[in-house]
mmCIF file of C-alpha atoms in Angstrom:
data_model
loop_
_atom_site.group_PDB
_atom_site.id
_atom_site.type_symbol
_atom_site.label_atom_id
_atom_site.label_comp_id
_atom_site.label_asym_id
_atom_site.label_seq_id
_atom_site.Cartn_x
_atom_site.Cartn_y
_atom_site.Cartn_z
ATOM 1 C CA UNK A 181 0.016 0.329 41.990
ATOM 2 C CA UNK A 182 -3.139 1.425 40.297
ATOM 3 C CA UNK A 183 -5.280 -1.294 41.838
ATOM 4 C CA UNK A 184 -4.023 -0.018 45.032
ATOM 5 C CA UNK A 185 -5.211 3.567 44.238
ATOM 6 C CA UNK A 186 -8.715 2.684 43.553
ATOM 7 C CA UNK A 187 -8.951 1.047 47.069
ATOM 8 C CA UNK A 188 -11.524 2.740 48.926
ATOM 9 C CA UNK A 189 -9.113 3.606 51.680
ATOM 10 C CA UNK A 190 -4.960 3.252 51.806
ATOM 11 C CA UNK A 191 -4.254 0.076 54.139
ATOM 12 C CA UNK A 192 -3.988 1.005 58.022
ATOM 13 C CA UNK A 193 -5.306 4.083 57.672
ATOM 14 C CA UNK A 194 -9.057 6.105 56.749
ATOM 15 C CA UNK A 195 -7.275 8.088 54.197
ATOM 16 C CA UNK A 196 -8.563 7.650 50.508
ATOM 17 C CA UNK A 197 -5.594 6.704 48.401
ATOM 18 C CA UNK A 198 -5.125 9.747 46.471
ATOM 19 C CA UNK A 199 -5.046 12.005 49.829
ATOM 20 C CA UNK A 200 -2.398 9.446 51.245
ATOM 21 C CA UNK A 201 -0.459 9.562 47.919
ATOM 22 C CA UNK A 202 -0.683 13.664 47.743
ATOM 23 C CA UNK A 203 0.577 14.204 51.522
ATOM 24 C CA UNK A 204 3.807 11.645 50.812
ATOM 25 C CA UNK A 205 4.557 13.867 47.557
ATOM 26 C CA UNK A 206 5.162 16.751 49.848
ATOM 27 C CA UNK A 207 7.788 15.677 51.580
ATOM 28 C CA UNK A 208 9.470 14.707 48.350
ATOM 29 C CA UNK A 209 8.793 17.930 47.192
ATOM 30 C CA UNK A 210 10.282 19.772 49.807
ATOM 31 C CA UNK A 211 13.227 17.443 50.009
ATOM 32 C CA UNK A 212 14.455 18.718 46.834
ATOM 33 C CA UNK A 213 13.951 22.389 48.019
ATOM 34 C CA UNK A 214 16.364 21.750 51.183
ATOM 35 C CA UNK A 215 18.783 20.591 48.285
ATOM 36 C CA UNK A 216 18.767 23.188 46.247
ATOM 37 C CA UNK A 217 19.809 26.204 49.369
ATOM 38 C CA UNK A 218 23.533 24.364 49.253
ATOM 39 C CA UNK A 219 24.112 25.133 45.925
ATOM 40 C CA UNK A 220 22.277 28.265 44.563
ATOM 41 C CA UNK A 221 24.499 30.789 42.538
ATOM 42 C CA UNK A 222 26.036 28.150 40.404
ATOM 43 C CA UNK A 223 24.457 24.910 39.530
ATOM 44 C CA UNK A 224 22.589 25.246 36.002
ATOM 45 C CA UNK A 225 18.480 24.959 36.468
ATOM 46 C CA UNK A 226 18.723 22.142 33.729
ATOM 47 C CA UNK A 227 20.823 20.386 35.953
ATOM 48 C CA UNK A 228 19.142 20.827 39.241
ATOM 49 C CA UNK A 229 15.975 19.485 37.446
ATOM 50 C CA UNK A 230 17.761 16.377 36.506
ATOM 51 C CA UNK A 231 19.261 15.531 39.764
ATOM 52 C CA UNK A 232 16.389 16.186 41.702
ATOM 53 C CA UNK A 233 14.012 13.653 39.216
ATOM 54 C CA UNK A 234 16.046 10.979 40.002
ATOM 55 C CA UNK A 235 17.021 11.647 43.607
ATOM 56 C CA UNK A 236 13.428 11.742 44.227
ATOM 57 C CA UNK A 237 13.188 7.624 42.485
ATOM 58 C CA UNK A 238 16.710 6.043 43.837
ATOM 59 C CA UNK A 239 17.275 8.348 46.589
ATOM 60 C CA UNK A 240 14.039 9.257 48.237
ATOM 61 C CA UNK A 241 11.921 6.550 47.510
ATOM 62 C CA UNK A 242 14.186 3.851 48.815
ATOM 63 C CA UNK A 243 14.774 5.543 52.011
ATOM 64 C CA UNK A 244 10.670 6.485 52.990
ATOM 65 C CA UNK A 245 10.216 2.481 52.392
ATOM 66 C CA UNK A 246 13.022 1.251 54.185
ATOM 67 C CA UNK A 247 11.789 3.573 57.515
ATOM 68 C CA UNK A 248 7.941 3.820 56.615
ATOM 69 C CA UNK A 249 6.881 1.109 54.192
ATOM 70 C CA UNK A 250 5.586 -2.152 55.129
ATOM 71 C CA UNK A 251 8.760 -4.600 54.965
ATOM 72 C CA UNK A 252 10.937 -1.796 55.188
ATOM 73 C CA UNK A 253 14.269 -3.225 56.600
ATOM 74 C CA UNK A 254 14.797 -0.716 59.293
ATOM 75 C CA UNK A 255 11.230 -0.134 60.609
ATOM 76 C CA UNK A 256 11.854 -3.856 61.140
ATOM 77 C CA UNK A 257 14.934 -3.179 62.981
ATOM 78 C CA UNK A 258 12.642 -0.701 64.889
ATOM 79 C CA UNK A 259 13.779 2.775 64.365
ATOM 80 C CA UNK A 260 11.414 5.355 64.725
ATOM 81 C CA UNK A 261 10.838 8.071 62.223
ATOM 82 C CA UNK A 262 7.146 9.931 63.086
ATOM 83 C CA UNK A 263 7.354 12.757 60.182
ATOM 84 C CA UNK A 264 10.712 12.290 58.542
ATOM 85 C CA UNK A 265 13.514 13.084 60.396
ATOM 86 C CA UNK A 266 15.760 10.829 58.906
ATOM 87 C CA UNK A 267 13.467 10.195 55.797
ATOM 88 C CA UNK A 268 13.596 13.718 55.049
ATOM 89 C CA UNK A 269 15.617 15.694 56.685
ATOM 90 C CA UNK A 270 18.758 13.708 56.817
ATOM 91 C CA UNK A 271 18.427 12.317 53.625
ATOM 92 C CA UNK A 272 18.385 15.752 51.493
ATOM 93 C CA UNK A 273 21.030 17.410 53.595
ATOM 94 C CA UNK A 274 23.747 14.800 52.939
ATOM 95 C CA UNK A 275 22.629 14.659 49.623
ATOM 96 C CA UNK A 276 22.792 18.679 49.831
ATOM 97 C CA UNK A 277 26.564 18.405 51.397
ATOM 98 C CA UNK A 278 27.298 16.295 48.768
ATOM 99 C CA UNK A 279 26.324 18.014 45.609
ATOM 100 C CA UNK A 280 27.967 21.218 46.954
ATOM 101 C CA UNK A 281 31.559 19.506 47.684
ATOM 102 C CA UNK A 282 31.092 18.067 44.165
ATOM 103 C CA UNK A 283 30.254 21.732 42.532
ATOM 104 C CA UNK A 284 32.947 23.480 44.372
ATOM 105 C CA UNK A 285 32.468 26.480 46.018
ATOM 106 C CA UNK A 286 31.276 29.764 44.447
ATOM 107 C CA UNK A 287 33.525 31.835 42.761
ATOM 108 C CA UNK A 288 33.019 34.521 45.186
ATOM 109 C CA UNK A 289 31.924 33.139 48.841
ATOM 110 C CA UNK A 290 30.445 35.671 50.767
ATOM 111 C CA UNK A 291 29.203 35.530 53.942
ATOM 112 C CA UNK A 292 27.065 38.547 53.829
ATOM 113 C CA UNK A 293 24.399 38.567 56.090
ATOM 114 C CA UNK A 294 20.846 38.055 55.124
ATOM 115 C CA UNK A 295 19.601 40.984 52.391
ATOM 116 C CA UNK A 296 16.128 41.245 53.682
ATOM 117 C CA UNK A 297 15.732 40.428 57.110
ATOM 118 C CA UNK A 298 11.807 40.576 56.851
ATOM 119 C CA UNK A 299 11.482 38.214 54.457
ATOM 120 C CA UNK A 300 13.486 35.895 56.734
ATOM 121 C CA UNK A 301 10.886 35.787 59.250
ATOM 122 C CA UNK A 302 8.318 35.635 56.758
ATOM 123 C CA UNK A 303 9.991 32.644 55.729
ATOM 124 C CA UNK A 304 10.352 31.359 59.070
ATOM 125 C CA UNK A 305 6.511 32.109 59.613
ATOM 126 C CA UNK A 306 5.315 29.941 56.657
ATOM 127 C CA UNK A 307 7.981 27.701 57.308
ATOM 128 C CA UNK A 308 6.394 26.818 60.562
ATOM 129 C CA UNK A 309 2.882 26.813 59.682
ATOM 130 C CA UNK A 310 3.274 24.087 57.165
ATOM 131 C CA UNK A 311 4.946 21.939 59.524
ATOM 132 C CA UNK A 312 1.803 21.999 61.283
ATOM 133 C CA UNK A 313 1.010 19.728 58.400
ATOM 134 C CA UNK A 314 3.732 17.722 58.198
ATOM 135 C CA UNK A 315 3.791 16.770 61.633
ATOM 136 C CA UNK A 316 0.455 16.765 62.917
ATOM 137 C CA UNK A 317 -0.681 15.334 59.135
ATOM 138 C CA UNK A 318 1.491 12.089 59.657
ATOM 139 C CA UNK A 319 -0.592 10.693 61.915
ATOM 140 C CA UNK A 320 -3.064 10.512 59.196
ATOM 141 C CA UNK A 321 -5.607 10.733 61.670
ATOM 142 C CA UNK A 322 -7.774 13.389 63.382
ATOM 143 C CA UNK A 323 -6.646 11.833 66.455
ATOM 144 C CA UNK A 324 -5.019 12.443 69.594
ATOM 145 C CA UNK A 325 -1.275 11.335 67.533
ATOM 146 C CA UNK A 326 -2.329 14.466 65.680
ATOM 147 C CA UNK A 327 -2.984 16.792 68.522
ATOM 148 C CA UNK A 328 0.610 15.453 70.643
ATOM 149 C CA UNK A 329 2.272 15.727 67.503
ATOM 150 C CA UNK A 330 1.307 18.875 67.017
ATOM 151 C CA UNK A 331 1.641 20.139 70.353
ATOM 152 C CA UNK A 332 4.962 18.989 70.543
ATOM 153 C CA UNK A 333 6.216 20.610 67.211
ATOM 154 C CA UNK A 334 5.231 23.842 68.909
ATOM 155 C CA UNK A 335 7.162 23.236 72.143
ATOM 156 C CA UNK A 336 10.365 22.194 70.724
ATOM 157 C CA UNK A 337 10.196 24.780 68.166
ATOM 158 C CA UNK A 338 9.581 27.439 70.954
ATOM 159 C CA UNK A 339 11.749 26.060 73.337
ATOM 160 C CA UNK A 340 14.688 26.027 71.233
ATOM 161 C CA UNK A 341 14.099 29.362 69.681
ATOM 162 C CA UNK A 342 14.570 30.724 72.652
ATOM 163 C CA UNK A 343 17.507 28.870 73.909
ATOM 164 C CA UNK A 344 19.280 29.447 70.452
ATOM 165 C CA UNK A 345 18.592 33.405 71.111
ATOM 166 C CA UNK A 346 20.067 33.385 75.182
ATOM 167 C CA UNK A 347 22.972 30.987 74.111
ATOM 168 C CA UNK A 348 22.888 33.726 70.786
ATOM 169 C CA UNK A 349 23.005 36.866 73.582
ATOM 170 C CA UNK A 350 26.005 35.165 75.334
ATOM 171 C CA UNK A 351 28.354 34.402 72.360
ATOM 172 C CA UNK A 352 27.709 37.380 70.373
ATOM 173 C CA UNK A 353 26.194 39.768 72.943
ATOM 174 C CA UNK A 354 23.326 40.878 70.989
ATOM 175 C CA UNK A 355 19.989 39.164 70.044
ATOM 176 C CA UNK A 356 18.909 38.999 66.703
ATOM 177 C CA UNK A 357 15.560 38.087 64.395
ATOM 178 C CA UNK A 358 18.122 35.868 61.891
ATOM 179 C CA UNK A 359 19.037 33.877 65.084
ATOM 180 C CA UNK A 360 15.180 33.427 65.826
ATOM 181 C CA UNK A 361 14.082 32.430 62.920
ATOM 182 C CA UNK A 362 16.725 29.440 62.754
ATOM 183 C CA UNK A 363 16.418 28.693 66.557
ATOM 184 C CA UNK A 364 12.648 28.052 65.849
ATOM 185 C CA UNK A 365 13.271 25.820 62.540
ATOM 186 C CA UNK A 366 16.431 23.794 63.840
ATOM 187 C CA UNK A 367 13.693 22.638 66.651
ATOM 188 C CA UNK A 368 11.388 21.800 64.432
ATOM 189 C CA UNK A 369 13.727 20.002 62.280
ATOM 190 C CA UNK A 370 14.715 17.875 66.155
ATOM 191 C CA UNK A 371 11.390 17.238 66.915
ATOM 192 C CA UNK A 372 10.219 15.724 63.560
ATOM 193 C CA UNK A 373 11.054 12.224 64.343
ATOM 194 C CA UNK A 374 9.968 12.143 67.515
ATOM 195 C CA UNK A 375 6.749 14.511 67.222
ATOM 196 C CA UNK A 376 3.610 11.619 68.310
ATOM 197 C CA UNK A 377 6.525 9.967 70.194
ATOM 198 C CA UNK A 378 6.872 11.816 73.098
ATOM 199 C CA UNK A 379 5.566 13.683 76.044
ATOM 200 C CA UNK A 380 4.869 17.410 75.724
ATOM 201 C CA UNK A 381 7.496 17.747 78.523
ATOM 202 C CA UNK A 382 9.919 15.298 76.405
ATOM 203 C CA UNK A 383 9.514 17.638 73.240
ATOM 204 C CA UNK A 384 10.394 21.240 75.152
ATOM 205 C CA UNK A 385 13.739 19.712 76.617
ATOM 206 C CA UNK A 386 14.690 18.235 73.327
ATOM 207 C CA UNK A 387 14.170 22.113 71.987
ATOM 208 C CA UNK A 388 16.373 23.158 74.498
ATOM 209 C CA UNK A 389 19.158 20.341 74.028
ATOM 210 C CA UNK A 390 19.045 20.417 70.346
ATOM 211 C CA UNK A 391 19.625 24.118 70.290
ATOM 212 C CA UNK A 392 22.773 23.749 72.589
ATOM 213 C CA UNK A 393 23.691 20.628 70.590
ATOM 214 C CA UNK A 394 23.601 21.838 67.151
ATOM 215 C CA UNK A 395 24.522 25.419 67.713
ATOM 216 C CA UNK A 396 27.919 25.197 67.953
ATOM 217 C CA UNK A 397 28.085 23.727 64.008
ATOM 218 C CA UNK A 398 26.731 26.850 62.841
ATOM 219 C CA UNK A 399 29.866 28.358 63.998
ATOM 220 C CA UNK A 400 32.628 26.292 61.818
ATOM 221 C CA UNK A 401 33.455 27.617 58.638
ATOM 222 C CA UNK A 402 33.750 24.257 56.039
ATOM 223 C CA UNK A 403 35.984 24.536 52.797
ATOM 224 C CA UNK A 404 32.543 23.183 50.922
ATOM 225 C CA UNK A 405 30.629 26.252 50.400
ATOM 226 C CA UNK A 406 26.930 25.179 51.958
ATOM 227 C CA UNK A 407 25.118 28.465 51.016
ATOM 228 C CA UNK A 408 22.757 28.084 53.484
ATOM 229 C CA UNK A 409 23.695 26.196 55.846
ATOM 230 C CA UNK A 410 21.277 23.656 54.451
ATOM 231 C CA UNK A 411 23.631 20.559 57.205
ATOM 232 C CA UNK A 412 23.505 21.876 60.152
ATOM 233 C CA UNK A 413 20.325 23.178 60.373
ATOM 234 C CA UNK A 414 18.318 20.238 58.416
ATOM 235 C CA UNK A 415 21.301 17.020 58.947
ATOM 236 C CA UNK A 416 22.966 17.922 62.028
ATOM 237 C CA UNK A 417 19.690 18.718 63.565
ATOM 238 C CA UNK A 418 17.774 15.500 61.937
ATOM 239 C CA UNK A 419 20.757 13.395 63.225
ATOM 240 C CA UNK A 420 20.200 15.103 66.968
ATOM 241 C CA UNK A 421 16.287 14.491 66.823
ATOM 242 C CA UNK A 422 16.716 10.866 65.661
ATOM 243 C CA UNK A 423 18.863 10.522 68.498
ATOM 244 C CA UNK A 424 16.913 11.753 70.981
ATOM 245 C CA UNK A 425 14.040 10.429 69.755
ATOM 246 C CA UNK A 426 15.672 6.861 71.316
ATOM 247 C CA UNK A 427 16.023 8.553 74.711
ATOM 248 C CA UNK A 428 12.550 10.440 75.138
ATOM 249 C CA UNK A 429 10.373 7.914 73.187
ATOM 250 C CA UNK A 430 7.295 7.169 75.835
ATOM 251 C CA UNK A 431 7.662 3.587 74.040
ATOM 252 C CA UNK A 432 11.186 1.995 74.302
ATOM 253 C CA UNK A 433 12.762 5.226 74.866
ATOM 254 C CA UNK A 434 16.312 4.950 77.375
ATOM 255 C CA UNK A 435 14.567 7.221 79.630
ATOM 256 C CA UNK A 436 11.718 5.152 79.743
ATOM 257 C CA UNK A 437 13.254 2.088 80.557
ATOM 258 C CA UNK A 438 13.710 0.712 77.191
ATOM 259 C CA UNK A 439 17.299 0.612 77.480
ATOM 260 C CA UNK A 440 19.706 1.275 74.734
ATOM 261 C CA UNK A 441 17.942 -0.798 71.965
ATOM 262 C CA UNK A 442 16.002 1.698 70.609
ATOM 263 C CA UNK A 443 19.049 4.302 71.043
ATOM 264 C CA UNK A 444 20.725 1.729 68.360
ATOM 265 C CA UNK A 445 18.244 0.917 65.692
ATOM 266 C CA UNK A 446 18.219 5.044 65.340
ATOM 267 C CA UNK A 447 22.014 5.306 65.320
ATOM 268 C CA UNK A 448 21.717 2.638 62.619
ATOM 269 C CA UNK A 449 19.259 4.185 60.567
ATOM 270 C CA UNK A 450 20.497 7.787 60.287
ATOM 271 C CA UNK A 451 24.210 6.187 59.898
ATOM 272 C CA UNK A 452 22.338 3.857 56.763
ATOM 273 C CA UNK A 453 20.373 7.045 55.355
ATOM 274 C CA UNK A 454 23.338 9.179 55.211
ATOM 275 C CA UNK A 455 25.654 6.794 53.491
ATOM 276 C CA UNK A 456 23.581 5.691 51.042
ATOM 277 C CA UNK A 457 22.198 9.233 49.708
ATOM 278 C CA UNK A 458 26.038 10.176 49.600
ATOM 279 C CA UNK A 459 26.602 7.764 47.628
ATOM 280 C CA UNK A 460 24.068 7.839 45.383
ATOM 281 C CA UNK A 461 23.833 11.376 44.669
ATOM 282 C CA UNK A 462 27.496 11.159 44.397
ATOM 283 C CA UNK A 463 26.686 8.650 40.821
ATOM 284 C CA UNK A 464 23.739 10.848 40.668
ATOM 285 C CA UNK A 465 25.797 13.736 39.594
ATOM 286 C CA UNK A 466 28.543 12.395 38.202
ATOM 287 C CA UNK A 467 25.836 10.689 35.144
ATOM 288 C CA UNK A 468 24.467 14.381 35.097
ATOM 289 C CA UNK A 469 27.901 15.547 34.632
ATOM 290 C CA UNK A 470 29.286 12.877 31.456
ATOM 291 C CA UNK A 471 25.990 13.899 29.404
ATOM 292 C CA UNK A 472 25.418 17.751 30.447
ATOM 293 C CA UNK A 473 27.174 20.484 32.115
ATOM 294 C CA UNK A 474 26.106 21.078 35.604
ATOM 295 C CA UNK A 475 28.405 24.274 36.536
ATOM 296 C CA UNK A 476 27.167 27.706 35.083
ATOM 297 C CA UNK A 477 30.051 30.067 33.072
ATOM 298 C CA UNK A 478 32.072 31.922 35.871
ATOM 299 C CA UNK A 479 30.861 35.414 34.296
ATOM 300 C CA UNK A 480 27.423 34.512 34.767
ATOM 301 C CA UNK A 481 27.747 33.351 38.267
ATOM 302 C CA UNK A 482 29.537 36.767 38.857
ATOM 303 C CA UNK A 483 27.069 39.005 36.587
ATOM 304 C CA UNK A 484 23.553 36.666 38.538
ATOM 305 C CA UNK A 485 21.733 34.047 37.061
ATOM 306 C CA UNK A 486 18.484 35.618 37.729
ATOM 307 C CA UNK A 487 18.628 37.725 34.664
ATOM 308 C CA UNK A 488 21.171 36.025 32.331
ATOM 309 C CA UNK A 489 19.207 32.255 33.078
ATOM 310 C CA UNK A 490 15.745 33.005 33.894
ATOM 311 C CA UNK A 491 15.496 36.510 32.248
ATOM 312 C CA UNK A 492 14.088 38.264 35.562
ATOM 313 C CA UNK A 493 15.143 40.127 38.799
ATOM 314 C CA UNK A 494 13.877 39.442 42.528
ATOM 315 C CA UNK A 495 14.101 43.201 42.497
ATOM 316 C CA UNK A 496 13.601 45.932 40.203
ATOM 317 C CA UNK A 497 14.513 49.216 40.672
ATOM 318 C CA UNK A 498 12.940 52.224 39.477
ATOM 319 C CA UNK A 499 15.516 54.823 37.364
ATOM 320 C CA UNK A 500 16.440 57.730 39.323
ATOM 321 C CA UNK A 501 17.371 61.089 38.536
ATOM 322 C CA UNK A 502 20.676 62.201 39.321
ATOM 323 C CA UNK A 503 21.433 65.651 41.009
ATOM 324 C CA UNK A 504 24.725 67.312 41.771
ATOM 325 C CA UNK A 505 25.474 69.001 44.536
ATOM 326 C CA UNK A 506 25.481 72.385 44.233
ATOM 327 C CA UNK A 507 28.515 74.450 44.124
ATOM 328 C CA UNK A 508 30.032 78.176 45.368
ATOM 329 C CA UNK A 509 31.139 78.815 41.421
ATOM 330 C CA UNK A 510 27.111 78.406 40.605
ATOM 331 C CA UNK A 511 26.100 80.237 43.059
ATOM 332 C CA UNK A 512 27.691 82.952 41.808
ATOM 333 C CA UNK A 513 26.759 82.041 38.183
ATOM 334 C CA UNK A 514 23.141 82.245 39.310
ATOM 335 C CA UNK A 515 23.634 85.582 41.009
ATOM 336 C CA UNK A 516 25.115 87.285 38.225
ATOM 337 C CA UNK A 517 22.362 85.503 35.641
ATOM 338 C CA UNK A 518 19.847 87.198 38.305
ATOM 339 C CA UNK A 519 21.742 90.599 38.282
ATOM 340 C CA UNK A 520 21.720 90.788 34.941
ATOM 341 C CA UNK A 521 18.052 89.749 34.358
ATOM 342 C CA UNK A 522 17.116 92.954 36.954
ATOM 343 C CA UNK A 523 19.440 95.232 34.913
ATOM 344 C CA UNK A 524 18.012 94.203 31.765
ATOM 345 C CA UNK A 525 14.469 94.571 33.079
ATOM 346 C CA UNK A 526 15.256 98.070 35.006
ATOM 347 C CA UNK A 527 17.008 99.366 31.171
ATOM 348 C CA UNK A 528 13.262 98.330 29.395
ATOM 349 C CA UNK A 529 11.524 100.056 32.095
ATOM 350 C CA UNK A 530 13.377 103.543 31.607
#
């Protein structure tokens, strides 16, 4: 490994080693965040850390070489993965599903809606811009790959944003910024696969087709108590965009004449991803489990774990005073205090 990193460029690319090395950290990196919105409120930090260390070596790693690494057994079969779509995005949802159906639910499952609606779109916002990375970056080129792939990550994530809202309008007869926001990222999640795969025009129909695919699993309510709704948005839609990746594909695609070969080695490779991070985060926590505990006290999970783990507050608010409403009996307290106070001051003056 280190006399690969002091190559002067990583093999098949222009990309110094480090750079190349960096830019696949990320998506490990943000593979463990997508795990960790299925079970926040009640999975101990100590924990979490544990799991997602070694998810990241027998989970992660495994997967990225089987679909990206040279010798990988399904990028030999021929499945097509441009930015992690199964490497990623299915991978840390089952995983996700998984550890939450092994934690239980929360002792109190809410389904309040969001707290702060601005910082959802915020969210959203930077949420977007760093795909810009993702996708466009895993070309790792300054090359036309880069621009398509980039291109297309803003058509499918515009295109099914606002399908998600119209189909949103006609269920629930309103429109709303929550439904936005997860319009726009569910298309970018569909699109990741196929991002320097397909045509511009291929990319903003399979924004609109994801969104009416994978809206409808937003609307079941599961016994395992997925926070937020980290499979549907990140393994239904991966499984979608892998799909239809093998029917828009400009090369081997089933709408390009490629038949249904293609179609297959992606079935097979999101069916392969998903069982084997279920299984292994299933060992995954149960080792956690026989040397630490991995489920926080009830009365903490009830009381927050902001304060009683980590010893701070996403919010603080400022003490208040406290005023009472005033009533007819002080009223007349005060008038009388005042009537005596101008009998006592007309008595001094005589």
């Amino acid at each position: 490994m280190m006399g690969m990193l002091d190559m002067d460029v990583w093999d098949g690319t222009t990309l110094p080693p480090l750079v190349f090395v960096v830019f696949q950290m990320t998506f490990a990196v943000i593979g463990c965040a997508i795990i960790s919105g299925s079970i926040v409120e009640r999975m101990h930090f100590g924990a979490f850390t544990v799991f997602i260390t070694l998810w990241s070596l027998v989970v992660y790693a495994p997967i990225a070489h089987w679909i990206w690494g040279p010798g990988g057994w399904i990028e030999e079969l021929g499945a097509k993965d441009f930015a992690g779509g199964a490497v990623v995005h299915e991978s840390t949802a089952v995983s996700a599903l998984t550890l939450a159906w092994l934690l239980g639910p929360r002792s109190e499952r809410s389904e309040e809606p969001a707290h702060n609606v601005a910082f959802v779109i915020l969210g959203g916002s930077l949420l977007w811009f760093g795909w810009s990375g993702f996708n466009g970056g895993s070309a790792l080129a300054a090359d036309s790959t880069a621009a398509l792939a980039l291109i297309n990550s803003y058509q499918a994530a515009a295109a099914c944003l606002v399908t998600w809202m119209l189909v949103e309008r006609f269920v629930r007869k309103r429109w709303s910024a929550i439904g936005a926001v997860t319009g726009a990222v569910v298309g970018l999640v569909i699109i990741t696969p196929a991002a320097g795969f397909v045509s511009t025009i291929g990319a903003f129909a399979m924004g609109i087709i994801g969104a009416l695919m994978v809206y409808p699993f937003f609307q079941f309510t599961s016994r395992i108590d997925d926070s937020l709704d980290t499979f549907p948005c990140h393994g239904i839609s991966g499984f979608f965009g892998t799909m239809l990746t093998g029917c828009f594909a400009m090369e081997g695609g089933l709408f390009y004449g490629g038949g249904f070969k293609l179609l297959l080695a992606q079935f097979v490779a999101s069916m392969a991803v998903a069982a084997y991070a279920a299984f292994m985060s299933t060992l995954i926590f149960l080792f956690i489990k026989f040397v630490m505990r991995t489920r926080v006290h009830k009365d903490w999970e009830d009381a927050g774990l902001d304060e009683l783990v980590h010893g701070e507050s996403a919010y603080v608010h400022s003490p208040t005073k406290s005023y009472s409403s005033p009533t007819k009996s002080t009223h007349a307290n005060q008038e009388s205090d005042s009537s005596t106070s101008e009998s006592e001051a007309s008595t001094s003056n005589v």
